[in-house]
Amino acid sequence: MNFCISERSLALLARLPKWGGTWPALFSCTVGLLMAVSPAVSQNQTSGPTRESWSIGLAAGVFNYEQSGDQNFSIIALRADQPLSRWVRLEASTTYTRPEIQTNTAGMFDPDLPTERTNIFTVTLGLQFRYTVGRVEPYGGLSAGFFGRYDEGPGASSVTSSTLQFPLGIRLWATDNIGVRGEYRFNLDSHQFVTYNDTELTAGVFWTF
């Protein structure tokens, strides 16, 4: 399959933000990726989205963490999914981010405190409800699983709990095997006795076997 990338698409791709960039900049990058493969969509081929095999993808973007004063930090995500039916996908996902935190002894955000680093991991399993049009597949879903936070520095502590996530995104196949994906994800991350509202905005590529 032959397709070309327009000058406008290249311009959008050139705006790829540095880690911790703004949400609008990352959204522009996602749109650029989708525009780059848009000629494939016009051919209305559907063998990629309709395959009943696994897809594995790698994505990166920004993580908005409530205990960091809602600042944006870089995040990477590894996701695997498989169709269960025409309308539903099963997805397994793991993410990692290393935000800065300013929390007091009660675990609450305090901007007067010095910043420290922490490591956050999640491992989730969920269902996504999808609607396929040609090579385009918008989706929304629900995932649940493990949330772990491991602080660094003197007096470091850790939190191991649960997370409930609500992804909303779009997949677009450039070929029968390769595609791009953009996603917004709202998370309810448990921290001992408090649940915080955190968000992710990511874009990446995936491979369908």
PDB file of C-alpha atoms in Angstrom:
ATOM      1  CA  MET A   1       0.000   0.000   0.000  1.00  0.00           C
ATOM      2  CA  ASN A   2       1.352   3.417  -0.927  1.00  0.00           C
ATOM      3  CA  PHE A   3       0.480   6.586   0.926  1.00  0.00           C
ATOM      4  CA  CYS A   4       2.063   9.986   1.284  1.00  0.00           C
ATOM      5  CA  ILE A   5       2.447  12.450   4.135  1.00  0.00           C
ATOM      6  CA  SER A   6       1.278  15.974   3.425  1.00  0.00           C
ATOM      7  CA  GLU A   7       3.299  19.085   4.343  1.00  0.00           C
ATOM      8  CA  ARG A   8       0.652  19.953   6.902  1.00  0.00           C
ATOM      9  CA  SER A   9       1.018  16.527   8.517  1.00  0.00           C
ATOM     10  CA  LEU A  10       4.790  16.953   8.729  1.00  0.00           C
ATOM     11  CA  ALA A  11       4.323  20.351  10.301  1.00  0.00           C
ATOM     12  CA  LEU A  12       2.073  18.881  12.952  1.00  0.00           C
ATOM     13  CA  LEU A  13       4.460  16.001  13.614  1.00  0.00           C
ATOM     14  CA  ALA A  14       7.319  18.479  14.017  1.00  0.00           C
ATOM     15  CA  ARG A  15       5.501  19.952  16.995  1.00  0.00           C
ATOM     16  CA  LEU A  16       6.046  16.826  19.088  1.00  0.00           C
ATOM     17  CA  PRO A  17       6.352  18.211  22.618  1.00  0.00           C
ATOM     18  CA  LYS A  18       9.123  17.461  25.044  1.00  0.00           C
ATOM     19  CA  TRP A  19       8.207  15.332  28.014  1.00  0.00           C
ATOM     20  CA  GLY A  20       5.854  17.328  30.156  1.00  0.00           C
ATOM     21  CA  GLY A  21       4.533  19.362  27.225  1.00  0.00           C
ATOM     22  CA  THR A  22       1.106  20.892  27.157  1.00  0.00           C
ATOM     23  CA  TRP A  23      -2.051  18.927  26.415  1.00  0.00           C
ATOM     24  CA  PRO A  24      -2.927  20.907  23.268  1.00  0.00           C
ATOM     25  CA  ALA A  25       0.524  20.227  21.813  1.00  0.00           C
ATOM     26  CA  LEU A  26       0.198  16.477  22.338  1.00  0.00           C
ATOM     27  CA  PHE A  27      -3.302  16.543  20.855  1.00  0.00           C
ATOM     28  CA  SER A  28      -1.879  18.287  17.762  1.00  0.00           C
ATOM     29  CA  CYS A  29       0.716  15.524  17.460  1.00  0.00           C
ATOM     30  CA  THR A  30      -2.006  12.870  17.619  1.00  0.00           C
ATOM     31  CA  VAL A  31      -3.977  14.634  14.911  1.00  0.00           C
ATOM     32  CA  GLY A  32      -0.799  14.791  12.819  1.00  0.00           C
ATOM     33  CA  LEU A  33      -0.330  11.027  13.077  1.00  0.00           C
ATOM     34  CA  LEU A  34      -3.916  10.434  12.047  1.00  0.00           C
ATOM     35  CA  MET A  35      -3.576  12.811   9.078  1.00  0.00           C
ATOM     36  CA  ALA A  36      -0.377  11.073   7.992  1.00  0.00           C
ATOM     37  CA  VAL A  37      -2.217   7.805   7.440  1.00  0.00           C
ATOM     38  CA  SER A  38      -5.519   9.302   6.300  1.00  0.00           C
ATOM     39  CA  PRO A  39      -5.113   8.137   2.654  1.00  0.00           C
ATOM     40  CA  ALA A  40      -5.432   4.563   3.938  1.00  0.00           C
ATOM     41  CA  VAL A  41      -8.799   5.405   5.430  1.00  0.00           C
ATOM     42  CA  SER A  42     -10.165   6.624   2.126  1.00  0.00           C
ATOM     43  CA  GLN A  43      -9.490   3.192   0.582  1.00  0.00           C
ATOM     44  CA  ASN A  44     -12.118   1.768   2.979  1.00  0.00           C
ATOM     45  CA  GLN A  45     -10.203  -1.450   3.645  1.00  0.00           C
ATOM     46  CA  THR A  46     -11.198  -3.223   6.826  1.00  0.00           C
ATOM     47  CA  SER A  47      -8.989  -6.308   7.205  1.00  0.00           C
ATOM     48  CA  GLY A  48      -6.974  -4.725  10.055  1.00  0.00           C
ATOM     49  CA  PRO A  49      -9.829  -3.762  12.423  1.00  0.00           C
ATOM     50  CA  THR A  50     -11.801  -6.944  11.772  1.00  0.00           C
ATOM     51  CA  ARG A  51      -8.997  -9.349  12.624  1.00  0.00           C
ATOM     52  CA  GLU A  52      -9.678 -11.461  15.694  1.00  0.00           C
ATOM     53  CA  SER A  53      -6.022 -11.496  16.743  1.00  0.00           C
ATOM     54  CA  TRP A  54      -3.982  -9.644  19.351  1.00  0.00           C
ATOM     55  CA  SER A  55      -2.672  -6.113  18.940  1.00  0.00           C
ATOM     56  CA  ILE A  56       0.296  -4.787  20.931  1.00  0.00           C
ATOM     57  CA  GLY A  57       1.049  -1.086  21.199  1.00  0.00           C
ATOM     58  CA  LEU A  58       3.411   1.410  22.788  1.00  0.00           C
ATOM     59  CA  ALA A  59       2.242   4.912  23.667  1.00  0.00           C
ATOM     60  CA  ALA A  60       3.642   7.983  25.405  1.00  0.00           C
ATOM     61  CA  GLY A  61       2.183  11.247  26.606  1.00  0.00           C
ATOM     62  CA  VAL A  62       1.372  13.293  29.691  1.00  0.00           C
ATOM     63  CA  PHE A  63       0.059  12.285  33.116  1.00  0.00           C
ATOM     64  CA  ASN A  64      -1.847  14.833  35.192  1.00  0.00           C
ATOM     65  CA  TYR A  65      -1.333  13.963  38.869  1.00  0.00           C
ATOM     66  CA  GLU A  66      -3.551  15.532  41.531  1.00  0.00           C
ATOM     67  CA  GLN A  67      -0.940  15.127  44.277  1.00  0.00           C
ATOM     68  CA  SER A  68       1.468  17.203  42.197  1.00  0.00           C
ATOM     69  CA  GLY A  69      -0.902  20.139  41.923  1.00  0.00           C
ATOM     70  CA  ASP A  70      -2.316  18.798  38.619  1.00  0.00           C
ATOM     71  CA  GLN A  71       0.985  19.209  36.802  1.00  0.00           C
ATOM     72  CA  ASN A  72       1.785  17.224  33.661  1.00  0.00           C
ATOM     73  CA  PHE A  73       4.500  14.565  33.677  1.00  0.00           C
ATOM     74  CA  SER A  74       5.678  12.119  31.044  1.00  0.00           C
ATOM     75  CA  ILE A  75       4.124   8.664  30.954  1.00  0.00           C
ATOM     76  CA  ILE A  76       4.715   5.522  28.890  1.00  0.00           C
ATOM     77  CA  ALA A  77       2.149   2.790  28.322  1.00  0.00           C
ATOM     78  CA  LEU A  78       2.303  -0.742  26.956  1.00  0.00           C
ATOM     79  CA  ARG A  79      -1.097  -2.092  25.901  1.00  0.00           C
ATOM     80  CA  ALA A  80      -2.337  -5.362  24.395  1.00  0.00           C
ATOM     81  CA  ASP A  81      -5.870  -6.058  23.231  1.00  0.00           C
ATOM     82  CA  GLN A  82      -7.962  -8.639  21.398  1.00  0.00           C
ATOM     83  CA  PRO A  83     -11.503  -8.462  19.969  1.00  0.00           C
ATOM     84  CA  LEU A  84     -14.080 -10.513  21.837  1.00  0.00           C
ATOM     85  CA  SER A  85     -16.859  -9.631  19.407  1.00  0.00           C
ATOM     86  CA  ARG A  86     -17.719  -7.063  16.764  1.00  0.00           C
ATOM     87  CA  TRP A  87     -18.414  -4.517  19.499  1.00  0.00           C
ATOM     88  CA  VAL A  88     -16.065  -5.395  22.374  1.00  0.00           C
ATOM     89  CA  ARG A  89     -12.296  -5.630  22.958  1.00  0.00           C
ATOM     90  CA  LEU A  90     -10.421  -7.068  25.926  1.00  0.00           C
ATOM     91  CA  GLU A  91      -7.396  -4.964  26.908  1.00  0.00           C
ATOM     92  CA  ALA A  92      -4.446  -5.516  29.245  1.00  0.00           C
ATOM     93  CA  SER A  93      -2.325  -2.476  30.036  1.00  0.00           C
ATOM     94  CA  THR A  94       0.645  -1.356  32.122  1.00  0.00           C
ATOM     95  CA  THR A  95       1.972   2.182  32.593  1.00  0.00           C
ATOM     96  CA  TYR A  96       4.909   3.922  34.250  1.00  0.00           C
ATOM     97  CA  THR A  97       5.433   7.560  35.200  1.00  0.00           C
ATOM     98  CA  ARG A  98       7.844   9.411  37.516  1.00  0.00           C
ATOM     99  CA  PRO A  99       6.168  12.614  38.712  1.00  0.00           C
ATOM    100  CA  GLU A 100       7.291  15.157  41.273  1.00  0.00           C
ATOM    101  CA  ILE A 101       5.252  15.292  44.483  1.00  0.00           C
ATOM    102  CA  GLN A 102       4.740  17.747  47.328  1.00  0.00           C
ATOM    103  CA  THR A 103       2.791  15.918  50.032  1.00  0.00           C
ATOM    104  CA  ASN A 104       2.585  16.416  53.759  1.00  0.00           C
ATOM    105  CA  THR A 105       2.397  13.775  56.486  1.00  0.00           C
ATOM    106  CA  ALA A 106      -1.338  13.415  55.857  1.00  0.00           C
ATOM    107  CA  GLY A 107      -0.652  12.605  52.198  1.00  0.00           C
ATOM    108  CA  MET A 108      -2.153  15.860  50.912  1.00  0.00           C
ATOM    109  CA  PHE A 109      -0.635  18.193  48.319  1.00  0.00           C
ATOM    110  CA  ASP A 110       1.242  21.124  49.894  1.00  0.00           C
ATOM    111  CA  PRO A 111       2.919  23.621  47.483  1.00  0.00           C
ATOM    112  CA  ASP A 112       5.100  24.979  50.306  1.00  0.00           C
ATOM    113  CA  LEU A 113       6.980  21.706  50.654  1.00  0.00           C
ATOM    114  CA  PRO A 114      10.073  20.792  48.586  1.00  0.00           C
ATOM    115  CA  THR A 115       9.498  18.545  45.588  1.00  0.00           C
ATOM    116  CA  GLU A 116      10.439  14.882  45.619  1.00  0.00           C
ATOM    117  CA  ARG A 117      10.288  12.170  42.972  1.00  0.00           C
ATOM    118  CA  THR A 118       8.074   9.125  43.027  1.00  0.00           C
ATOM    119  CA  ASN A 119       7.507   6.136  40.742  1.00  0.00           C
ATOM    120  CA  ILE A 120       3.986   5.131  39.745  1.00  0.00           C
ATOM    121  CA  PHE A 121       3.060   1.811  38.110  1.00  0.00           C
ATOM    122  CA  THR A 122      -0.339   0.525  37.034  1.00  0.00           C
ATOM    123  CA  VAL A 123      -1.431  -2.866  35.693  1.00  0.00           C
ATOM    124  CA  THR A 124      -5.033  -3.113  34.505  1.00  0.00           C
ATOM    125  CA  LEU A 125      -7.472  -5.334  32.651  1.00  0.00           C
ATOM    126  CA  GLY A 126     -10.617  -4.000  31.015  1.00  0.00           C
ATOM    127  CA  LEU A 127     -13.251  -4.000  28.312  1.00  0.00           C
ATOM    128  CA  GLN A 128     -13.584  -1.505  25.490  1.00  0.00           C
ATOM    129  CA  PHE A 129     -16.728  -0.913  23.466  1.00  0.00           C
ATOM    130  CA  ARG A 130     -15.857  -0.082  19.862  1.00  0.00           C
ATOM    131  CA  TYR A 131     -17.478   1.014  16.628  1.00  0.00           C
ATOM    132  CA  THR A 132     -15.571   0.305  13.408  1.00  0.00           C
ATOM    133  CA  VAL A 133     -15.930   2.443  10.272  1.00  0.00           C
ATOM    134  CA  GLY A 134     -13.486   1.303   7.593  1.00  0.00           C
ATOM    135  CA  ARG A 135     -10.052   1.525   9.204  1.00  0.00           C
ATOM    136  CA  VAL A 136     -11.190   3.897  11.969  1.00  0.00           C
ATOM    137  CA  GLU A 137     -12.260   2.580  15.376  1.00  0.00           C
ATOM    138  CA  PRO A 138     -13.420   4.980  18.118  1.00  0.00           C
ATOM    139  CA  TYR A 139     -13.877   3.342  21.513  1.00  0.00           C
ATOM    140  CA  GLY A 140     -14.670   3.857  25.166  1.00  0.00           C
ATOM    141  CA  GLY A 141     -14.332   1.484  28.070  1.00  0.00           C
ATOM    142  CA  LEU A 142     -13.665   0.562  31.668  1.00  0.00           C
ATOM    143  CA  SER A 143     -10.518  -0.925  33.241  1.00  0.00           C
ATOM    144  CA  ALA A 144      -9.535  -1.886  36.776  1.00  0.00           C
ATOM    145  CA  GLY A 145      -6.401  -3.174  38.440  1.00  0.00           C
ATOM    146  CA  PHE A 146      -3.278  -2.441  40.464  1.00  0.00           C
ATOM    147  CA  PHE A 147      -1.940   1.008  41.396  1.00  0.00           C
ATOM    148  CA  GLY A 148       1.480   1.317  43.008  1.00  0.00           C
ATOM    149  CA  ARG A 149       3.377   4.426  44.102  1.00  0.00           C
ATOM    150  CA  TYR A 150       6.949   4.190  45.413  1.00  0.00           C
ATOM    151  CA  ASP A 151       8.495   7.424  46.723  1.00  0.00           C
ATOM    152  CA  GLU A 152      12.186   8.275  46.594  1.00  0.00           C
ATOM    153  CA  GLY A 153      14.426  10.029  49.096  1.00  0.00           C
ATOM    154  CA  PRO A 154      14.644  10.105  52.909  1.00  0.00           C
ATOM    155  CA  GLY A 155      11.558   8.808  54.686  1.00  0.00           C
ATOM    156  CA  ALA A 156      10.214   7.384  51.444  1.00  0.00           C
ATOM    157  CA  SER A 157       6.915   5.542  51.638  1.00  0.00           C
ATOM    158  CA  SER A 158       4.866   3.428  49.277  1.00  0.00           C
ATOM    159  CA  VAL A 159       1.215   2.958  48.353  1.00  0.00           C
ATOM    160  CA  THR A 160      -0.170  -0.233  46.830  1.00  0.00           C
ATOM    161  CA  SER A 161      -3.833  -0.063  46.052  1.00  0.00           C
ATOM    162  CA  SER A 162      -6.324  -0.148  43.179  1.00  0.00           C
ATOM    163  CA  THR A 163      -7.250   1.994  40.205  1.00  0.00           C
ATOM    164  CA  LEU A 164     -10.428   2.362  38.165  1.00  0.00           C
ATOM    165  CA  GLN A 165      -9.934   3.824  34.673  1.00  0.00           C
ATOM    166  CA  PHE A 166     -12.191   5.146  31.922  1.00  0.00           C
ATOM    167  CA  PRO A 167     -10.424   5.258  28.516  1.00  0.00           C
ATOM    168  CA  LEU A 168     -11.803   7.145  25.511  1.00  0.00           C
ATOM    169  CA  GLY A 169      -9.897   7.088  22.235  1.00  0.00           C
ATOM    170  CA  ILE A 170      -9.528   6.193  18.587  1.00  0.00           C
ATOM    171  CA  ARG A 171      -7.536   3.612  16.608  1.00  0.00           C
ATOM    172  CA  LEU A 172      -6.621   4.032  12.957  1.00  0.00           C
ATOM    173  CA  TRP A 173      -4.973   1.323  10.843  1.00  0.00           C
ATOM    174  CA  ALA A 174      -2.416   2.561   8.299  1.00  0.00           C
ATOM    175  CA  THR A 175      -1.913  -0.967   6.920  1.00  0.00           C
ATOM    176  CA  ASP A 176      -3.368  -4.385   7.733  1.00  0.00           C
ATOM    177  CA  ASN A 177      -0.912  -4.680  10.625  1.00  0.00           C
ATOM    178  CA  ILE A 178       0.228  -1.195  11.712  1.00  0.00           C
ATOM    179  CA  GLY A 179      -1.844   1.612  13.153  1.00  0.00           C
ATOM    180  CA  VAL A 180      -1.830   4.695  15.375  1.00  0.00           C
ATOM    181  CA  ARG A 181      -3.846   5.375  18.496  1.00  0.00           C
ATOM    182  CA  GLY A 182      -4.776   8.436  20.527  1.00  0.00           C
ATOM    183  CA  GLU A 183      -6.411   8.220  23.940  1.00  0.00           C
ATOM    184  CA  TYR A 184      -7.651  10.223  26.919  1.00  0.00           C
ATOM    185  CA  ARG A 185      -7.985   8.244  30.153  1.00  0.00           C
ATOM    186  CA  PHE A 186      -9.627   9.346  33.415  1.00  0.00           C
ATOM    187  CA  ASN A 187      -8.346   7.479  36.477  1.00  0.00           C
ATOM    188  CA  LEU A 188      -9.643   7.020  40.002  1.00  0.00           C
ATOM    189  CA  ASP A 189      -6.428   6.115  41.848  1.00  0.00           C
ATOM    190  CA  SER A 190      -6.753   4.950  45.450  1.00  0.00           C
ATOM    191  CA  HIS A 191      -4.229   6.264  48.009  1.00  0.00           C
ATOM    192  CA  GLN A 192      -4.897   4.557  51.343  1.00  0.00           C
ATOM    193  CA  PHE A 193      -8.120   6.279  52.491  1.00  0.00           C
ATOM    194  CA  VAL A 194      -8.336   8.865  49.685  1.00  0.00           C
ATOM    195  CA  THR A 195      -9.111   8.457  45.979  1.00  0.00           C
ATOM    196  CA  TYR A 196      -7.555  10.988  43.576  1.00  0.00           C
ATOM    197  CA  ASN A 197      -8.691  11.967  40.101  1.00  0.00           C
ATOM    198  CA  ASP A 198      -5.774  11.652  37.669  1.00  0.00           C
ATOM    199  CA  THR A 199      -5.742  11.761  33.883  1.00  0.00           C
ATOM    200  CA  GLU A 200      -3.627  10.538  30.959  1.00  0.00           C
ATOM    201  CA  LEU A 201      -3.346  11.815  27.403  1.00  0.00           C
ATOM    202  CA  THR A 202      -1.313   9.512  25.147  1.00  0.00           C
ATOM    203  CA  ALA A 203      -0.558   8.797  21.501  1.00  0.00           C
ATOM    204  CA  GLY A 204       1.311   5.848  19.997  1.00  0.00           C
ATOM    205  CA  VAL A 205       1.553   3.033  17.500  1.00  0.00           C
ATOM    206  CA  PHE A 206       0.384  -0.585  17.569  1.00  0.00           C
ATOM    207  CA  TRP A 207       0.885  -3.816  15.662  1.00  0.00           C
ATOM    208  CA  THR A 208      -1.920  -6.278  14.871  1.00  0.00           C
ATOM    209  CA  PHE A 209      -0.767  -9.882  14.398  1.00  0.00           C
TER     210      PHE A 209
END
